[in-house]
Short mmCIF file of C-alpha atoms and ligand atoms in Angstrom, two decimals:
data_model
loop_
_atom_site.label_atom_id
_atom_site.label_comp_id
_atom_site.label_asym_id
_atom_site.label_seq_id
_atom_site.Cartn_x
_atom_site.Cartn_y
_atom_site.Cartn_z
CA MET A 1 98.38 62.13 90.48
CA ASP A 2 96.94 59.01 89.03
CA PRO A 3 96.51 59.45 85.29
CA LEU A 4 92.95 60.32 84.37
CA ARG A 5 91.01 57.21 83.57
CA TRP A 6 87.84 57.47 81.56
CA SER A 7 85.25 54.70 81.72
CA SER A 8 85.39 54.48 77.96
CA SER A 9 88.02 55.68 75.56
CA PRO A 10 87.16 59.18 74.31
CA SER A 11 88.31 58.34 70.82
CA SER A 12 86.15 55.24 70.65
CA SER A 13 82.89 57.19 70.38
CA GLY A 14 83.80 58.27 66.89
CA THR A 15 82.17 61.71 67.27
CA SER A 16 84.49 63.34 69.84
CA SER A 17 88.11 64.16 69.06
CA PRO A 18 90.77 62.22 71.03
CA ARG A 19 91.40 65.36 73.10
CA THR A 20 87.79 65.95 74.12
CA PRO A 21 86.73 64.20 77.32
CA PRO A 22 83.32 62.51 77.19
CA CYS A 23 80.39 64.56 78.50
CA GLU A 24 79.74 62.06 81.22
CA MET A 25 82.78 60.97 83.22
CA LEU A 26 82.13 57.69 84.93
CA GLY A 27 84.41 55.82 87.24
CA TYR A 28 87.49 56.72 89.21
CA VAL A 29 89.40 59.83 88.24
CA GLY A 30 91.84 60.16 91.12
CA ILE A 31 91.17 63.77 92.15
CA GLU A 32 91.44 62.81 95.82
CA ALA A 33 95.21 62.64 95.33
CA VAL A 34 95.28 66.35 94.46
CA LEU A 35 94.93 67.34 98.11
CA ASP A 36 97.93 65.23 99.12
CA GLN A 37 99.95 66.62 96.26
CA LEU A 38 99.11 70.18 97.23
CA LYS A 39 99.99 69.45 100.85
CA ILE A 40 103.37 67.93 99.98
CA LYS A 41 104.15 70.85 97.69
CA ALA A 42 103.07 73.45 100.28
CA MET A 43 105.16 71.74 102.97
CA LYS A 44 108.21 71.72 100.71
CA MET A 45 107.78 75.34 99.66
CA GLY A 46 106.76 76.60 103.09
CA PHE A 47 104.84 79.76 103.83
CA GLU A 48 105.82 83.37 104.16
CA PHE A 49 104.31 85.70 106.72
CA ASN A 50 105.28 89.30 107.26
CA ILE A 51 104.28 91.22 110.37
CA MET A 52 104.85 94.90 111.09
CA VAL A 53 104.63 96.54 114.50
CA VAL A 54 103.51 100.15 114.66
CA GLY A 55 102.90 102.60 117.49
CA GLN A 56 104.31 105.45 119.50
CA SER A 57 107.80 104.88 120.89
CA GLY A 58 108.14 103.32 124.31
CA LEU A 59 104.95 101.21 124.04
CA GLY A 60 106.89 97.96 124.00
CA LYS A 61 106.85 97.09 120.29
CA SER A 62 110.41 95.78 120.12
CA THR A 63 110.02 93.98 123.45
CA MET A 64 106.79 92.34 122.22
CA VAL A 65 108.49 90.99 119.13
CA ASN A 66 111.27 89.51 121.27
CA THR A 67 108.64 88.09 123.63
CA LEU A 68 106.57 86.49 120.90
CA PHE A 69 109.49 84.63 119.45
CA LYS A 70 111.24 84.10 122.74
CA SER A 71 114.46 85.30 121.24
CA LYS A 72 116.31 88.49 120.65
CA VAL A 73 114.85 89.23 117.25
CA TRP A 74 116.18 92.73 117.70
CA LYS A 75 119.75 93.33 118.63
CA SER A 76 119.63 95.71 121.52
CA THR A 77 121.58 96.70 124.59
CA PRO A 78 124.27 98.99 123.26
CA PRO A 79 126.94 99.82 125.85
CA GLY A 80 125.54 102.10 128.51
CA LEU A 81 121.97 100.94 127.93
CA VAL A 82 122.23 97.55 129.58
CA GLY A 83 118.83 96.00 130.18
CA THR A 84 116.98 98.21 127.73
CA ILE A 85 116.09 97.91 124.08
CA ALA A 86 117.76 100.49 121.87
CA GLN A 87 115.29 102.99 120.48
CA THR A 88 114.20 101.99 117.01
CA LEU A 89 115.25 104.82 114.72
CA GLN A 90 114.36 103.44 111.33
CA LEU A 91 112.23 100.76 109.75
CA HIS A 92 114.02 97.46 109.74
CA SER A 93 113.11 93.84 109.21
CA VAL A 94 114.38 90.56 110.58
CA THR A 95 113.56 87.17 109.11
CA HIS A 96 113.39 83.83 110.89
CA VAL A 97 112.55 80.43 109.48
CA ILE A 98 110.40 78.43 111.86
CA GLU A 99 109.85 74.73 111.27
CA GLU A 100 107.18 72.69 113.00
CA LYS A 101 106.42 69.07 112.05
CA GLY A 102 107.93 69.54 108.61
CA VAL A 103 106.03 72.76 107.85
CA LYS A 104 108.28 75.72 107.25
CA LEU A 105 107.29 79.31 107.93
CA LYS A 106 109.47 82.19 106.85
CA LEU A 107 108.51 84.90 109.26
CA THR A 108 109.61 88.48 108.78
CA VAL A 109 109.01 91.09 111.45
CA THR A 110 109.37 94.75 110.61
CA ASP A 111 109.91 97.11 113.50
CA THR A 112 109.11 100.77 112.97
CA PRO A 113 110.33 103.87 114.74
CA GLY A 114 107.80 105.38 117.12
CA PHE A 115 105.62 108.01 115.51
CA GLY A 116 103.82 110.98 116.99
CA ASP A 117 106.72 112.06 119.18
CA GLN A 118 107.17 115.44 117.46
CA ILE A 119 105.43 118.72 118.23
CA ASN A 120 104.05 118.72 114.72
CA ASN A 121 102.91 115.20 113.90
CA ASP A 122 101.57 116.06 110.48
CA LYS A 123 102.20 113.17 108.10
CA CYS A 124 104.17 111.26 110.72
CA TRP A 125 102.65 108.10 109.25
CA ASP A 126 104.07 108.71 105.78
CA PRO A 127 107.28 106.62 106.12
CA ILE A 128 105.26 103.63 107.36
CA LEU A 129 102.51 103.87 104.73
CA ASN A 130 105.12 104.47 102.02
CA TYR A 131 107.00 101.34 103.07
CA ILE A 132 103.82 99.21 102.94
CA ASN A 133 102.86 100.57 99.51
CA GLU A 134 106.40 100.13 98.15
CA GLN A 135 106.23 96.42 99.00
CA TYR A 136 102.94 96.03 97.07
CA GLU A 137 104.49 97.85 94.15
CA LYS A 138 107.63 95.69 94.23
CA TYR A 139 105.53 92.52 94.20
CA LEU A 140 103.30 93.79 91.41
CA GLN A 141 106.27 94.75 89.25
CA GLU A 142 107.64 91.20 89.60
CA GLU A 143 104.22 89.69 88.95
CA ILE A 144 103.61 91.51 85.68
CA LEU A 145 106.92 90.45 84.11
CA ILE A 146 106.37 88.10 81.19
CA THR A 147 109.17 85.83 82.38
CA ARG A 148 108.55 86.09 86.09
CA GLN A 149 110.15 84.02 88.83
CA ARG A 150 108.23 80.93 89.85
CA ARG A 151 108.21 82.17 93.40
CA ILE A 152 108.18 85.90 93.81
CA PRO A 153 109.84 87.04 97.05
CA ASP A 154 106.96 88.37 99.12
CA THR A 155 107.84 91.34 101.28
CA ARG A 156 104.27 92.65 101.47
CA VAL A 157 103.06 93.33 105.00
CA HIS A 158 100.40 90.71 105.76
CA CYS A 159 99.56 91.95 109.22
CA CYS A 160 100.20 95.22 110.98
CA VAL A 161 100.03 95.16 114.79
CA TYR A 162 99.06 98.61 116.04
CA PHE A 163 100.01 99.44 119.64
CA VAL A 164 97.47 101.60 121.48
CA PRO A 165 98.81 103.36 124.61
CA PRO A 166 97.14 102.07 127.79
CA THR A 167 95.47 105.37 128.69
CA GLY A 168 92.24 103.70 129.81
CA HIS A 169 90.27 106.51 128.16
CA CYS A 170 89.67 106.35 124.43
CA LEU A 171 91.59 106.39 121.16
CA ARG A 172 93.57 109.60 120.70
CA PRO A 173 92.93 111.73 117.58
CA LEU A 174 96.39 110.75 116.31
CA ASP A 175 95.59 107.03 116.66
CA ILE A 176 92.26 107.51 114.91
CA GLU A 177 93.80 109.36 111.99
CA PHE A 178 96.64 106.89 111.57
CA LEU A 179 94.39 103.83 111.95
CA GLN A 180 91.97 105.16 109.34
CA ARG A 181 94.81 105.43 106.84
CA LEU A 182 96.48 102.18 107.83
CA CYS A 183 93.25 100.15 107.56
CA GLN A 184 92.83 101.17 103.96
CA THR A 185 96.27 99.82 103.15
CA VAL A 186 96.85 96.70 105.24
CA ASN A 187 95.27 94.23 107.71
CA VAL A 188 95.46 95.91 111.10
CA VAL A 189 95.37 94.17 114.47
CA PRO A 190 95.11 96.74 117.27
CA VAL A 191 96.53 95.77 120.68
CA ILE A 192 96.49 97.46 124.08
CA ALA A 193 100.16 97.96 124.85
CA ARG A 194 101.70 97.50 128.32
CA ALA A 195 98.41 96.01 129.49
CA ASP A 196 99.92 95.16 132.89
CA SER A 197 99.41 98.81 133.81
CA LEU A 198 95.61 98.37 133.75
CA THR A 199 93.42 96.44 136.19
CA ILE A 200 91.18 93.73 134.69
CA GLU A 201 88.18 96.04 134.97
CA GLU A 202 89.99 99.01 133.42
CA ARG A 203 91.22 96.78 130.61
CA GLU A 204 87.73 95.49 129.79
CA ASN A 205 86.26 99.02 129.82
CA PHE A 206 89.10 100.28 127.66
CA ARG A 207 88.56 97.42 125.22
CA ARG A 208 84.83 98.26 124.91
CA GLN A 209 85.66 101.96 124.46
CA ILE A 210 88.16 101.20 121.69
CA GLN A 211 85.66 98.88 119.96
CA HIS A 212 83.17 101.73 120.08
CA ASP A 213 85.72 104.26 118.75
CA LEU A 214 86.70 101.95 115.90
CA LYS A 215 83.06 101.59 114.90
CA THR A 216 82.27 105.30 115.19
CA HIS A 217 85.25 106.29 113.07
CA CYS A 218 84.71 103.52 110.48
CA ILE A 219 88.08 101.89 111.20
CA ASP A 220 87.84 98.46 109.66
CA VAL A 221 90.41 96.33 111.47
CA TYR A 222 91.14 92.64 110.88
CA PRO A 223 89.07 90.45 110.43
CA GLN A 224 87.13 92.49 107.91
CA LYS A 225 83.65 91.45 106.76
CA CYS A 226 85.06 90.13 103.47
CA PHE A 227 86.62 87.23 105.43
CA ASP A 228 83.17 86.04 106.59
CA ASP A 229 82.16 84.06 103.49
CA ASP A 230 82.65 80.66 105.06
CA ILE A 231 80.39 79.81 108.01
CA ASN A 232 83.27 78.45 110.13
CA ASP A 233 85.35 81.54 109.44
CA ARG A 234 82.36 83.72 110.35
CA ILE A 235 82.04 82.08 113.77
CA LEU A 236 85.75 82.36 114.46
CA ASN A 237 85.89 85.96 113.22
CA SER A 238 83.02 87.05 115.45
CA LYS A 239 84.88 85.58 118.45
CA ILE A 240 88.02 87.47 117.44
CA ARG A 241 86.04 90.71 117.02
CA GLU A 242 84.81 90.43 120.60
CA ARG A 243 88.40 90.17 121.90
CA ILE A 244 89.90 92.95 119.78
CA PRO A 245 91.95 94.89 120.76
CA PHE A 246 94.02 92.17 122.42
CA ALA A 247 95.82 93.18 125.59
CA VAL A 248 99.55 92.43 125.46
CA VAL A 249 102.41 92.34 127.91
CA GLY A 250 105.97 92.07 126.70
CA ALA A 251 109.07 90.93 128.54
CA ASP A 252 112.48 89.73 127.51
CA ARG A 253 113.86 88.63 130.86
CA GLU A 254 113.47 85.15 132.28
CA HIS A 255 112.60 84.50 135.91
CA LEU A 256 112.34 81.35 137.98
CA VAL A 257 108.72 80.62 138.98
CA ASN A 258 107.95 77.33 140.78
CA GLY A 259 111.19 75.87 139.45
CA LYS A 260 110.36 76.85 135.87
CA CYS A 261 112.01 79.58 133.80
CA VAL A 262 109.36 81.99 132.51
CA LEU A 263 109.49 85.19 130.52
CA GLY A 264 107.94 87.92 132.58
CA ARG A 265 108.07 91.33 134.20
CA LYS A 266 109.24 91.27 137.79
CA THR A 267 107.42 93.87 139.86
CA LYS A 268 107.24 94.63 143.56
CA TRP A 269 103.96 92.70 143.68
CA GLY A 270 104.98 89.62 141.74
CA ILE A 271 105.88 88.44 138.25
CA VAL A 272 103.63 89.24 135.29
CA GLU A 273 104.14 86.32 132.95
CA ALA A 274 104.26 86.99 129.23
CA PRO A 275 102.89 84.26 126.97
CA THR A 276 105.33 83.13 124.29
CA SER A 277 105.74 80.90 121.32
CA LYS A 278 109.06 79.29 120.47
CA ILE A 279 110.97 80.25 117.38
N1 GDP B 301 105.05 97.77 131.98
C1 GDP B 301 105.43 97.34 130.79
N2 GDP B 301 106.58 97.79 130.24
C2 GDP B 301 106.98 97.31 129.04
C3 GDP B 301 106.20 96.35 128.36
N3 GDP B 301 106.85 96.05 127.19
C4 GDP B 301 107.97 96.80 127.17
N4 GDP B 301 108.06 97.54 128.28
C5 GDP B 301 109.15 98.46 128.63
O1 GDP B 301 108.93 99.67 127.90
C6 GDP B 301 110.17 100.23 127.48
C7 GDP B 301 110.15 100.48 125.98
O2 GDP B 301 110.09 99.25 125.30
P1 GDP B 301 110.44 99.10 123.73
O3 GDP B 301 110.17 97.69 123.38
O4 GDP B 301 111.77 99.66 123.42
O5 GDP B 301 109.34 100.07 123.10
P2 GDP B 301 109.20 100.52 121.58
O6 GDP B 301 109.79 101.88 121.50
O7 GDP B 301 107.72 100.58 121.34
O8 GDP B 301 109.89 99.52 120.70
C8 GDP B 301 111.26 99.26 127.93
O9 GDP B 301 111.81 99.72 129.14
C9 GDP B 301 110.51 97.96 128.17
O10 GDP B 301 111.12 97.15 129.15
C10 GDP B 301 104.98 95.88 128.95
O11 GDP B 301 104.24 95.06 128.42
N5 GDP B 301 104.65 96.41 130.18
MG1 MG B 302 111.42 99.85 119.25
#
């Protein structure tokens, strides 16, 4: 930053000490350079973003993660299970560093085992909620140290993607109970899993029904009202709220469509393309 330049020397007034800036600051200070400095610093340091995927097993969580990053984030296909993703048996995380135009993003995706598969599903959410809370605790413990690291490794879950089964009816009691707990702990983005199994009309009706269920059961998903302070954010957030839950389709096989390789699900009736972003 340019050194601060006062229009007159603070010490010359005689009354103020050399350290006290004058009451009225005239002239060029150079604060405009702060933005550039912050940008350069942020680009050098990069950003961290941690996503967690949660939902019953078989809803396509692991596939979705592979689809999103167009790579095998999860090692799968053990011998004998060719073409399928191995069932996720415990919580585990994978980190990728993505760089775009000099901006680095350290992205960590945590896959969770399916819940609600037992006869008694009491407290089936405990391992997931415990994991999320442990990460807050870990960060806090680092933060309160007197001699703390300049950059504390951030393993807190910033966003939790919750997979709703594509029943076309309404949220199940298990989903409601889990979502209520999850929303009090972390930012939750609900998605309609395996959305290719619904027609456009069924999907829209299901979306409206879920929006209604979320409201009725006071499930406060992302973006919460507290993110509405800024007018631009408010407009964007209200658009997002209309589209939530997003409908998702996952695929980790490539197919040739019009001479182009696309990720998609090949069915008897055609190929359902899955949108991707490169990692
Ligand atoms: N129809 C359909 N099947 C999917 C989709 N995503 C994944 N699958 C399939 O569902 C099965 C379970 O997927 P997986 O990702 O292991 O589910 P997870 O247990 O939630 O991690 C696999 O056979 C996938 O190929 C989808 O969007 N639509
Ligand atoms: Mg899985």
